[in-house]
PDB file of C-alpha atoms in Angstrom:
ATOM      1  CA  UNK A   1      -2.535   2.398 -43.186  1.00 72.00           C
ATOM      2  CA  UNK A   2       0.929   3.960 -41.768  1.00 76.00           C
ATOM      3  CA  UNK A   3       2.637   7.254 -41.367  1.00 84.00           C
ATOM      4  CA  UNK A   4       6.566   8.020 -41.511  1.00 86.00           C
ATOM      5  CA  UNK A   5       8.306  11.500 -40.247  1.00 88.00           C
ATOM      6  CA  UNK A   6      12.033  12.270 -40.578  1.00 87.00           C
ATOM      7  CA  UNK A   7      14.027  15.166 -39.446  1.00 86.00           C
ATOM      8  CA  UNK A   8      17.933  15.597 -39.542  1.00 86.00           C
ATOM      9  CA  UNK A   9      20.253  18.569 -38.724  1.00 86.00           C
ATOM     10  CA  UNK A  10      21.942  19.571 -41.724  1.00 82.00           C
ATOM     11  CA  UNK A  11      24.432  21.088 -40.173  1.00 78.00           C
ATOM     12  CA  UNK A  12      25.485  17.012 -39.011  1.00 77.00           C
ATOM     13  CA  UNK A  13      26.609  16.219 -42.557  1.00 75.00           C
ATOM     14  CA  UNK A  14      29.747  18.359 -42.300  1.00 70.00           C
ATOM     15  CA  UNK A  15      30.545  17.307 -38.069  1.00 65.00           C
ATOM     16  CA  UNK A  16      34.015  18.926 -38.286  1.00 58.00           C
ATOM     17  CA  UNK A  17      32.630  22.120 -39.929  1.00 57.00           C
ATOM     18  CA  UNK A  18      32.471  25.527 -37.931  1.00 62.00           C
ATOM     19  CA  UNK A  19      29.215  26.789 -38.450  1.00 62.00           C
ATOM     20  CA  UNK A  20      28.677  29.200 -35.976  1.00 64.00           C
ATOM     21  CA  UNK A  21      26.242  31.976 -36.763  1.00 65.00           C
ATOM     22  CA  UNK A  22      25.799  30.363 -39.895  1.00 68.00           C
ATOM     23  CA  UNK A  23      22.780  29.639 -41.469  1.00 68.00           C
ATOM     24  CA  UNK A  24      22.266  25.659 -41.851  1.00 70.00           C
ATOM     25  CA  UNK A  25      23.652  25.750 -38.299  1.00 74.00           C
ATOM     26  CA  UNK A  26      19.810  25.972 -37.060  1.00 82.00           C
ATOM     27  CA  UNK A  27      18.440  24.314 -40.537  1.00 87.00           C
ATOM     28  CA  UNK A  28      16.772  20.843 -40.566  1.00 90.00           C
ATOM     29  CA  UNK A  29      15.482  18.983 -43.563  1.00 91.00           C
ATOM     30  CA  UNK A  30      12.558  16.770 -42.946  1.00 89.00           C
ATOM     31  CA  UNK A  31      10.395  14.235 -45.023  1.00 92.00           C
ATOM     32  CA  UNK A  32       6.998  12.700 -44.606  1.00 89.00           C
ATOM     33  CA  UNK A  33       4.845   9.814 -45.869  1.00 89.00           C
ATOM     34  CA  UNK A  34       1.355   8.682 -45.324  1.00 87.00           C
ATOM     35  CA  UNK A  35      -0.929   6.583 -46.414  1.00 81.00           C
ATOM     36  CA  UNK A  36      -4.846   6.889 -45.753  1.00 78.00           C
ATOM     37  CA  UNK A  37      -7.512   3.373 -44.892  1.00 74.00           C
ATOM     38  CA  UNK A  38      -8.456   4.567 -48.642  1.00 74.00           C
ATOM     39  CA  UNK A  39      -4.844   3.594 -49.877  1.00 71.00           C
ATOM     40  CA  UNK A  40      -4.183   7.265 -50.734  1.00 78.00           C
ATOM     41  CA  UNK A  41      -0.648   8.416 -50.513  1.00 86.00           C
ATOM     42  CA  UNK A  42       1.341  11.669 -49.647  1.00 87.00           C
ATOM     43  CA  UNK A  43       4.630  12.645 -49.764  1.00 88.00           C
ATOM     44  CA  UNK A  44       6.285  15.820 -48.660  1.00 90.00           C
ATOM     45  CA  UNK A  45       9.744  17.260 -48.068  1.00 94.00           C
ATOM     46  CA  UNK A  46      10.729  20.475 -46.265  1.00 94.00           C
ATOM     47  CA  UNK A  47      13.559  23.025 -45.113  1.00 93.00           C
ATOM     48  CA  UNK A  48      13.183  24.698 -41.899  1.00 93.00           C
ATOM     49  CA  UNK A  49      15.125  26.763 -39.751  1.00 91.00           C
ATOM     50  CA  UNK A  50      16.051  30.508 -37.968  1.00 91.00           C
ATOM     51  CA  UNK A  51      17.926  33.431 -39.327  1.00 89.00           C
ATOM     52  CA  UNK A  52      19.228  35.980 -38.413  1.00 87.00           C
ATOM     53  CA  UNK A  53      22.029  37.216 -35.318  1.00 86.00           C
ATOM     54  CA  UNK A  54      19.428  36.359 -32.570  1.00 87.00           C
ATOM     55  CA  UNK A  55      18.104  33.422 -34.328  1.00 88.00           C
ATOM     56  CA  UNK A  56      14.688  35.340 -34.620  1.00 91.00           C
ATOM     57  CA  UNK A  57      13.593  34.949 -37.716  1.00 93.00           C
ATOM     58  CA  UNK A  58      12.144  31.302 -38.830  1.00 94.00           C
ATOM     59  CA  UNK A  59      11.268  29.740 -41.997  1.00 95.00           C
ATOM     60  CA  UNK A  60       9.902  26.585 -43.428  1.00 95.00           C
ATOM     61  CA  UNK A  61       9.787  25.599 -46.881  1.00 95.00           C
ATOM     62  CA  UNK A  62       7.518  22.769 -47.648  1.00 94.00           C
ATOM     63  CA  UNK A  63       6.912  20.322 -51.283  1.00 94.00           C
ATOM     64  CA  UNK A  64       5.123  17.393 -51.643  1.00 92.00           C
ATOM     65  CA  UNK A  65       2.089  15.572 -53.535  1.00 89.00           C
ATOM     66  CA  UNK A  66      -0.805  13.704 -52.554  1.00 86.00           C
ATOM     67  CA  UNK A  67      -2.683  10.969 -54.959  1.00 82.00           C
ATOM     68  CA  UNK A  68      -5.441  12.284 -57.010  1.00 77.00           C
ATOM     69  CA  UNK A  69      -4.636  15.747 -55.763  1.00 79.00           C
ATOM     70  CA  UNK A  70      -1.006  16.649 -57.554  1.00 85.00           C
ATOM     71  CA  UNK A  71       1.220  18.825 -55.997  1.00 88.00           C
ATOM     72  CA  UNK A  72       1.409  20.835 -52.699  1.00 90.00           C
ATOM     73  CA  UNK A  73       3.414  23.231 -51.226  1.00 93.00           C
ATOM     74  CA  UNK A  74       4.233  25.744 -48.559  1.00 95.00           C
ATOM     75  CA  UNK A  75       6.312  28.488 -47.701  1.00 96.00           C
ATOM     76  CA  UNK A  76       6.152  30.723 -44.181  1.00 97.00           C
ATOM     77  CA  UNK A  77       8.352  33.631 -42.429  1.00 96.00           C
ATOM     78  CA  UNK A  78       7.880  34.179 -38.954  1.00 96.00           C
ATOM     79  CA  UNK A  79       9.693  37.143 -37.164  1.00 96.00           C
ATOM     80  CA  UNK A  80      10.081  37.532 -33.345  1.00 94.00           C
ATOM     81  CA  UNK A  81      11.076  41.249 -32.553  1.00 93.00           C
ATOM     82  CA  UNK A  82      11.455  43.237 -29.380  1.00 92.00           C
ATOM     83  CA  UNK A  83       8.464  45.305 -30.138  1.00 93.00           C
ATOM     84  CA  UNK A  84       6.065  42.616 -31.621  1.00 93.00           C
ATOM     85  CA  UNK A  85       5.932  39.472 -33.982  1.00 95.00           C
ATOM     86  CA  UNK A  86       5.131  38.781 -37.610  1.00 97.00           C
ATOM     87  CA  UNK A  87       4.680  36.366 -40.506  1.00 97.00           C
ATOM     88  CA  UNK A  88       3.154  35.519 -43.420  1.00 98.00           C
ATOM     89  CA  UNK A  89       2.642  32.532 -45.698  1.00 97.00           C
ATOM     90  CA  UNK A  90       1.478  31.144 -49.006  1.00 97.00           C
ATOM     91  CA  UNK A  91       0.305  27.396 -49.652  1.00 95.00           C
ATOM     92  CA  UNK A  92      -1.135  26.301 -52.686  1.00 92.00           C
ATOM     93  CA  UNK A  93      -2.925  22.782 -53.509  1.00 88.00           C
ATOM     94  CA  UNK A  94      -4.644  22.016 -56.611  1.00 85.00           C
ATOM     95  CA  UNK A  95      -7.357  24.340 -57.389  1.00 84.00           C
ATOM     96  CA  UNK A  96      -6.429  27.194 -54.916  1.00 89.00           C
ATOM     97  CA  UNK A  97      -4.141  29.196 -53.639  1.00 92.00           C
ATOM     98  CA  UNK A  98      -4.036  31.006 -49.839  1.00 94.00           C
ATOM     99  CA  UNK A  99      -1.877  34.078 -48.477  1.00 96.00           C
ATOM    100  CA  UNK A 100      -1.567  34.670 -44.829  1.00 96.00           C
ATOM    101  CA  UNK A 101      -0.338  37.365 -42.771  1.00 96.00           C
ATOM    102  CA  UNK A 102      -0.354  38.355 -39.234  1.00 96.00           C
ATOM    103  CA  UNK A 103       0.829  40.564 -36.653  1.00 96.00           C
ATOM    104  CA  UNK A 104       0.720  40.350 -32.651  1.00 96.00           C
ATOM    105  CA  UNK A 105       1.965  42.654 -30.119  1.00 95.00           C
ATOM    106  CA  UNK A 106       1.398  44.279 -26.264  1.00 94.00           C
ATOM    107  CA  UNK A 107       1.685  47.511 -24.993  1.00 95.00           C
ATOM    108  CA  UNK A 108       2.439  48.006 -21.182  1.00 94.00           C
ATOM    109  CA  UNK A 109       1.682  51.387 -19.557  1.00 95.00           C
ATOM    110  CA  UNK A 110       3.394  51.352 -16.047  1.00 94.00           C
ATOM    111  CA  UNK A 111       4.415  54.019 -13.737  1.00 94.00           C
ATOM    112  CA  UNK A 112       7.830  54.809 -15.507  1.00 93.00           C
ATOM    113  CA  UNK A 113       5.615  54.918 -19.115  1.00 94.00           C
ATOM    114  CA  UNK A 114       5.132  52.621 -21.736  1.00 95.00           C
ATOM    115  CA  UNK A 115       6.581  49.763 -22.921  1.00 96.00           C
ATOM    116  CA  UNK A 116       5.640  47.861 -26.275  1.00 96.00           C
ATOM    117  CA  UNK A 117       6.816  43.966 -26.451  1.00 95.00           C
ATOM    118  CA  UNK A 118       5.590  40.684 -27.473  1.00 94.00           C
ATOM    119  CA  UNK A 119       2.291  39.531 -26.847  1.00 93.00           C
ATOM    120  CA  UNK A 120       1.838  39.448 -22.912  1.00 91.00           C
ATOM    121  CA  UNK A 121      -0.040  36.445 -22.307  1.00 89.00           C
ATOM    122  CA  UNK A 122      -1.891  35.912 -18.715  1.00 91.00           C
ATOM    123  CA  UNK A 123       1.277  36.691 -16.631  1.00 94.00           C
ATOM    124  CA  UNK A 124       4.360  38.473 -17.808  1.00 95.00           C
ATOM    125  CA  UNK A 125       7.373  40.259 -16.294  1.00 96.00           C
ATOM    126  CA  UNK A 126       8.660  44.046 -16.792  1.00 97.00           C
ATOM    127  CA  UNK A 127      12.210  44.400 -17.092  1.00 97.00           C
ATOM    128  CA  UNK A 128      13.887  47.198 -15.986  1.00 96.00           C
ATOM    129  CA  UNK A 129      17.562  48.659 -16.953  1.00 95.00           C
ATOM    130  CA  UNK A 130      17.676  52.256 -16.968  1.00 92.00           C
ATOM    131  CA  UNK A 131      20.337  52.963 -19.559  1.00 88.00           C
ATOM    132  CA  UNK A 132      20.548  49.617 -20.964  1.00 91.00           C
ATOM    133  CA  UNK A 133      19.486  49.948 -24.636  1.00 91.00           C
ATOM    134  CA  UNK A 134      19.532  46.947 -26.995  1.00 92.00           C
ATOM    135  CA  UNK A 135      20.101  44.300 -24.315  1.00 94.00           C
ATOM    136  CA  UNK A 136      19.096  40.666 -25.190  1.00 95.00           C
ATOM    137  CA  UNK A 137      17.274  38.695 -22.542  1.00 96.00           C
ATOM    138  CA  UNK A 138      18.355  35.295 -22.489  1.00 94.00           C
ATOM    139  CA  UNK A 139      16.161  32.517 -23.413  1.00 92.00           C
ATOM    140  CA  UNK A 140      13.867  34.958 -24.857  1.00 93.00           C
ATOM    141  CA  UNK A 141      13.574  34.924 -28.599  1.00 92.00           C
ATOM    142  CA  UNK A 142      13.692  38.430 -30.064  1.00 92.00           C
ATOM    143  CA  UNK A 143      12.921  39.825 -26.209  1.00 95.00           C
ATOM    144  CA  UNK A 144      15.648  42.969 -25.991  1.00 94.00           C
ATOM    145  CA  UNK A 145      15.436  46.377 -23.978  1.00 95.00           C
ATOM    146  CA  UNK A 146      14.633  49.372 -25.515  1.00 95.00           C
ATOM    147  CA  UNK A 147      16.114  52.873 -25.638  1.00 93.00           C
ATOM    148  CA  UNK A 148      15.020  53.263 -22.742  1.00 94.00           C
ATOM    149  CA  UNK A 149      16.510  49.950 -21.169  1.00 94.00           C
ATOM    150  CA  UNK A 150      13.187  48.475 -20.372  1.00 97.00           C
ATOM    151  CA  UNK A 151      11.463  45.412 -22.228  1.00 96.00           C
ATOM    152  CA  UNK A 152       8.844  42.839 -21.788  1.00 96.00           C
ATOM    153  CA  UNK A 153       8.989  39.284 -20.631  1.00 96.00           C
ATOM    154  CA  UNK A 154       5.972  37.704 -21.576  1.00 94.00           C
ATOM    155  CA  UNK A 155       4.474  34.414 -20.909  1.00 94.00           C
ATOM    156  CA  UNK A 156       6.119  34.160 -17.448  1.00 95.00           C
ATOM    157  CA  UNK A 157       5.228  30.898 -15.702  1.00 94.00           C
ATOM    158  CA  UNK A 158       2.682  31.671 -12.276  1.00 94.00           C
ATOM    159  CA  UNK A 159       3.948  31.064  -8.614  1.00 95.00           C
ATOM    160  CA  UNK A 160       7.445  29.568  -9.578  1.00 95.00           C
ATOM    161  CA  UNK A 161      11.020  31.236 -10.242  1.00 95.00           C
ATOM    162  CA  UNK A 162      11.180  32.523 -13.266  1.00 96.00           C
ATOM    163  CA  UNK A 163      14.475  33.713 -14.599  1.00 96.00           C
ATOM    164  CA  UNK A 164      15.215  36.714 -16.264  1.00 96.00           C
ATOM    165  CA  UNK A 165      19.024  36.978 -17.371  1.00 96.00           C
ATOM    166  CA  UNK A 166      20.066  40.090 -19.680  1.00 96.00           C
ATOM    167  CA  UNK A 167      22.558  38.743 -21.857  1.00 94.00           C
ATOM    168  CA  UNK A 168      26.717  40.251 -20.804  1.00 90.00           C
ATOM    169  CA  UNK A 169      27.626  39.576 -24.790  1.00 90.00           C
ATOM    170  CA  UNK A 170      24.810  42.553 -25.765  1.00 90.00           C
ATOM    171  CA  UNK A 171      25.819  45.098 -22.862  1.00 89.00           C
ATOM    172  CA  UNK A 172      27.690  48.555 -24.664  1.00 84.00           C
ATOM    173  CA  UNK A 173      30.924  49.490 -23.516  1.00 80.00           C
ATOM    174  CA  UNK A 174      29.916  52.248 -20.852  1.00 82.00           C
ATOM    175  CA  UNK A 175      27.623  49.762 -19.221  1.00 86.00           C
ATOM    176  CA  UNK A 176      27.807  48.435 -15.936  1.00 82.00           C
ATOM    177  CA  UNK A 177      25.516  45.800 -14.135  1.00 87.00           C
ATOM    178  CA  UNK A 178      26.187  45.018 -10.597  1.00 82.00           C
ATOM    179  CA  UNK A 179      23.880  41.385 -11.036  1.00 89.00           C
ATOM    180  CA  UNK A 180      22.501  40.326 -14.215  1.00 93.00           C
ATOM    181  CA  UNK A 181      20.029  37.966 -12.865  1.00 96.00           C
ATOM    182  CA  UNK A 182      17.084  38.100 -11.133  1.00 95.00           C
ATOM    183  CA  UNK A 183      14.785  35.375 -10.207  1.00 96.00           C
ATOM    184  CA  UNK A 184      11.017  37.026  -9.910  1.00 95.00           C
ATOM    185  CA  UNK A 185       7.971  34.781  -8.608  1.00 96.00           C
ATOM    186  CA  UNK A 186       4.522  36.505  -9.971  1.00 95.00           C
ATOM    187  CA  UNK A 187       1.158  35.685  -9.187  1.00 94.00           C
ATOM    188  CA  UNK A 188      -1.348  34.370 -11.731  1.00 93.00           C
ATOM    189  CA  UNK A 189      -2.516  38.016 -13.970  1.00 91.00           C
ATOM    190  CA  UNK A 190      -0.351  40.097 -12.491  1.00 92.00           C
ATOM    191  CA  UNK A 191       2.537  42.214 -13.961  1.00 94.00           C
ATOM    192  CA  UNK A 192       5.572  41.815 -11.790  1.00 95.00           C
ATOM    193  CA  UNK A 193       8.559  43.517 -12.254  1.00 96.00           C
ATOM    194  CA  UNK A 194      12.961  42.598 -12.503  1.00 96.00           C
ATOM    195  CA  UNK A 195      14.869  45.503 -11.373  1.00 95.00           C
ATOM    196  CA  UNK A 196      18.667  45.924 -12.251  1.00 95.00           C
ATOM    197  CA  UNK A 197      20.921  48.167 -10.802  1.00 91.00           C
ATOM    198  CA  UNK A 198      22.997  49.727 -13.703  1.00 89.00           C
ATOM    199  CA  UNK A 199      25.208  52.556 -14.515  1.00 83.00           C
ATOM    200  CA  UNK A 200      26.927  54.313 -17.572  1.00 82.00           C
ATOM    201  CA  UNK A 201      30.277  55.700 -17.564  1.00 84.00           C
ATOM    202  CA  UNK A 202      33.631  54.669 -19.646  1.00 86.00           C
ATOM    203  CA  UNK A 203      35.706  51.974 -18.255  1.00 89.00           C
ATOM    204  CA  UNK A 204      39.432  53.029 -17.746  1.00 90.00           C
ATOM    205  CA  UNK A 205      42.938  51.767 -16.225  1.00 93.00           C
ATOM    206  CA  UNK A 206      44.321  54.483 -15.059  1.00 93.00           C
ATOM    207  CA  UNK A 207      48.553  54.733 -13.890  1.00 93.00           C
ATOM    208  CA  UNK A 208      48.540  57.779 -11.135  1.00 93.00           C
ATOM    209  CA  UNK A 209      51.322  59.541 -10.088  1.00 92.00           C
ATOM    210  CA  UNK A 210      52.356  62.222  -7.567  1.00 91.00           C
ATOM    211  CA  UNK A 211      54.933  64.311  -7.475  1.00 89.00           C
ATOM    212  CA  UNK A 212      56.905  61.748  -9.727  1.00 88.00           C
ATOM    213  CA  UNK A 213      55.963  58.718  -8.214  1.00 90.00           C
ATOM    214  CA  UNK A 214      53.512  56.325  -8.479  1.00 92.00           C
ATOM    215  CA  UNK A 215      50.054  56.770  -6.194  1.00 91.00           C
ATOM    216  CA  UNK A 216      50.925  53.877  -2.808  1.00 91.00           C
ATOM    217  CA  UNK A 217      49.402  50.376  -2.907  1.00 92.00           C
ATOM    218  CA  UNK A 218      46.050  50.095  -1.934  1.00 91.00           C
ATOM    219  CA  UNK A 219      45.511  53.962  -1.896  1.00 92.00           C
ATOM    220  CA  UNK A 220      41.514  55.128  -2.322  1.00 93.00           C
ATOM    221  CA  UNK A 221      40.081  56.460  -5.208  1.00 93.00           C
ATOM    222  CA  UNK A 222      37.396  58.332  -5.819  1.00 92.00           C
ATOM    223  CA  UNK A 223      35.449  60.484  -8.746  1.00 91.00           C
ATOM    224  CA  UNK A 224      33.904  63.217  -7.585  1.00 88.00           C
ATOM    225  CA  UNK A 225      30.701  63.059  -9.283  1.00 86.00           C
ATOM    226  CA  UNK A 226      29.753  59.953 -10.045  1.00 84.00           C
ATOM    227  CA  UNK A 227      31.289  58.423  -6.784  1.00 84.00           C
ATOM    228  CA  UNK A 228      32.643  55.398  -8.570  1.00 85.00           C
ATOM    229  CA  UNK A 229      35.792  53.484  -6.103  1.00 89.00           C
ATOM    230  CA  UNK A 230      38.250  51.614  -6.176  1.00 91.00           C
ATOM    231  CA  UNK A 231      41.552  50.886  -5.007  1.00 94.00           C
ATOM    232  CA  UNK A 232      45.147  51.161  -6.264  1.00 92.00           C
ATOM    233  CA  UNK A 233      47.400  48.386  -7.369  1.00 93.00           C
ATOM    234  CA  UNK A 234      50.872  47.841  -8.059  1.00 92.00           C
ATOM    235  CA  UNK A 235      52.842  50.798  -9.885  1.00 92.00           C
ATOM    236  CA  UNK A 236      49.716  53.272  -9.334  1.00 91.00           C
ATOM    237  CA  UNK A 237      47.162  51.414 -11.451  1.00 94.00           C
ATOM    238  CA  UNK A 238      43.657  51.830 -10.456  1.00 93.00           C
ATOM    239  CA  UNK A 239      40.459  50.501 -12.815  1.00 94.00           C
ATOM    240  CA  UNK A 240      37.373  52.556 -12.541  1.00 90.00           C
ATOM    241  CA  UNK A 241      34.382  52.172 -14.030  1.00 86.00           C
ATOM    242  CA  UNK A 242      31.124  54.005 -14.927  1.00 84.00           C
ATOM    243  CA  UNK A 243      33.424  57.204 -15.245  1.00 88.00           C
ATOM    244  CA  UNK A 244      31.797  60.502 -16.559  1.00 87.00           C
ATOM    245  CA  UNK A 245      33.927  61.871 -19.491  1.00 87.00           C
ATOM    246  CA  UNK A 246      35.019  64.813 -17.255  1.00 89.00           C
ATOM    247  CA  UNK A 247      36.261  64.453 -13.720  1.00 90.00           C
ATOM    248  CA  UNK A 248      38.442  65.103 -10.518  1.00 92.00           C
ATOM    249  CA  UNK A 249      39.386  61.688  -9.241  1.00 92.00           C
ATOM    250  CA  UNK A 250      40.398  62.439  -5.572  1.00 93.00           C
ATOM    251  CA  UNK A 251      42.851  60.327  -4.028  1.00 93.00           C
ATOM    252  CA  UNK A 252      43.376  59.234  -0.426  1.00 92.00           C
ATOM    253  CA  UNK A 253      46.640  56.900   1.258  1.00 88.00           C
ATOM    254  CA  UNK A 254      46.678  58.543   4.229  1.00 78.00           C
ATOM    255  CA  UNK A 255      45.024  60.731   7.177  1.00 73.00           C
ATOM    256  CA  UNK A 256      47.177  63.723   6.943  1.00 70.00           C
ATOM    257  CA  UNK A 257      47.061  66.316   4.188  1.00 67.00           C
ATOM    258  CA  UNK A 258      50.023  64.986   2.476  1.00 77.00           C
ATOM    259  CA  UNK A 259      48.677  61.998   1.678  1.00 84.00           C
ATOM    260  CA  UNK A 260      45.816  63.128  -0.309  1.00 89.00           C
ATOM    261  CA  UNK A 261      45.530  64.879  -4.181  1.00 89.00           C
ATOM    262  CA  UNK A 262      43.443  65.869  -7.057  1.00 92.00           C
ATOM    263  CA  UNK A 263      43.561  64.679 -10.104  1.00 91.00           C
ATOM    264  CA  UNK A 264      41.354  66.524 -12.942  1.00 93.00           C
ATOM    265  CA  UNK A 265      41.028  64.447 -16.466  1.00 92.00           C
ATOM    266  CA  UNK A 266      39.281  64.690 -19.572  1.00 91.00           C
ATOM    267  CA  UNK A 267      38.784  61.587 -22.147  1.00 88.00           C
ATOM    268  CA  UNK A 268      36.336  63.184 -24.216  1.00 85.00           C
ATOM    269  CA  UNK A 269      38.565  63.306 -26.927  1.00 86.00           C
ATOM    270  CA  UNK A 270      39.899  59.720 -26.661  1.00 86.00           C
ATOM    271  CA  UNK A 271      38.739  56.369 -28.377  1.00 84.00           C
ATOM    272  CA  UNK A 272      35.887  55.342 -26.338  1.00 80.00           C
ATOM    273  CA  UNK A 273      35.275  52.207 -28.576  1.00 79.00           C
ATOM    274  CA  UNK A 274      37.414  49.931 -26.734  1.00 84.00           C
ATOM    275  CA  UNK A 275      36.516  47.901 -23.642  1.00 84.00           C
ATOM    276  CA  UNK A 276      38.718  49.921 -21.695  1.00 89.00           C
ATOM    277  CA  UNK A 277      40.689  53.019 -22.430  1.00 91.00           C
ATOM    278  CA  UNK A 278      44.127  53.436 -20.177  1.00 92.00           C
ATOM    279  CA  UNK A 279      45.908  56.794 -19.833  1.00 92.00           C
ATOM    280  CA  UNK A 280      48.438  58.017 -17.453  1.00 92.00           C
ATOM    281  CA  UNK A 281      47.190  60.701 -14.512  1.00 91.00           C
ATOM    282  CA  UNK A 282      49.440  62.809 -12.168  1.00 92.00           C
ATOM    283  CA  UNK A 283      47.439  63.741  -8.964  1.00 91.00           C
ATOM    284  CA  UNK A 284      48.074  67.650  -7.354  1.00 87.00           C
TER     285      UNK A 284
END
């Protein structure tokens, strides 16, 4: 009577190759063999791993043989999405074939509306990041914010700090979040909240001038509608985030009226796909 199980990551076969975001990166080859007390032996070889950009589609393929029963095999797929999980599988052995499928999810009603997600578990965390659409939650496969910026983190750990982090690599170009990590300590059976302060708008590097000269160093700049603020650096350059497409900048570099000017801007016709747009602006 014995049992042996082997598993080998396929990307280790080519240690110098770059398999970043390649299907082979998280693929494993498996082999197992057993023999029971009656002398019956079984052998099974398989392939398993994860696919897609977020690695939220898992697969498993197995083929083997059992003494006195013949060939056996199975294949399965499971998808973890932001609105739930689905799976399907097929298996066969001597004189039988079986198809399976499953689907599960969670719905949470709260004071801001309704949010769909994966199965909740007894304790969960509601993520609130208004306007942060499609942002991944780190270390929770398939969990991302919906079109309003809400998400459900399922199966939270009770009475301990749960780290809820928004993946900054999935932020849109017009999204600003002052702190993308919150630590939440839920009690048993509760729905805790992780709230993030967000602002939507354009990131811009603007070169400001007045009467043909650069705006003085350390001048203050505020956009009137959004209240976005910043300080002028060298050569009249100022970096602002959360800018609306149209607005007015108020620039101050002194207490007198001569140390103040206004600059209207309209960037609606510019290429807003860039992470940071750059333009010059004359202050009047």
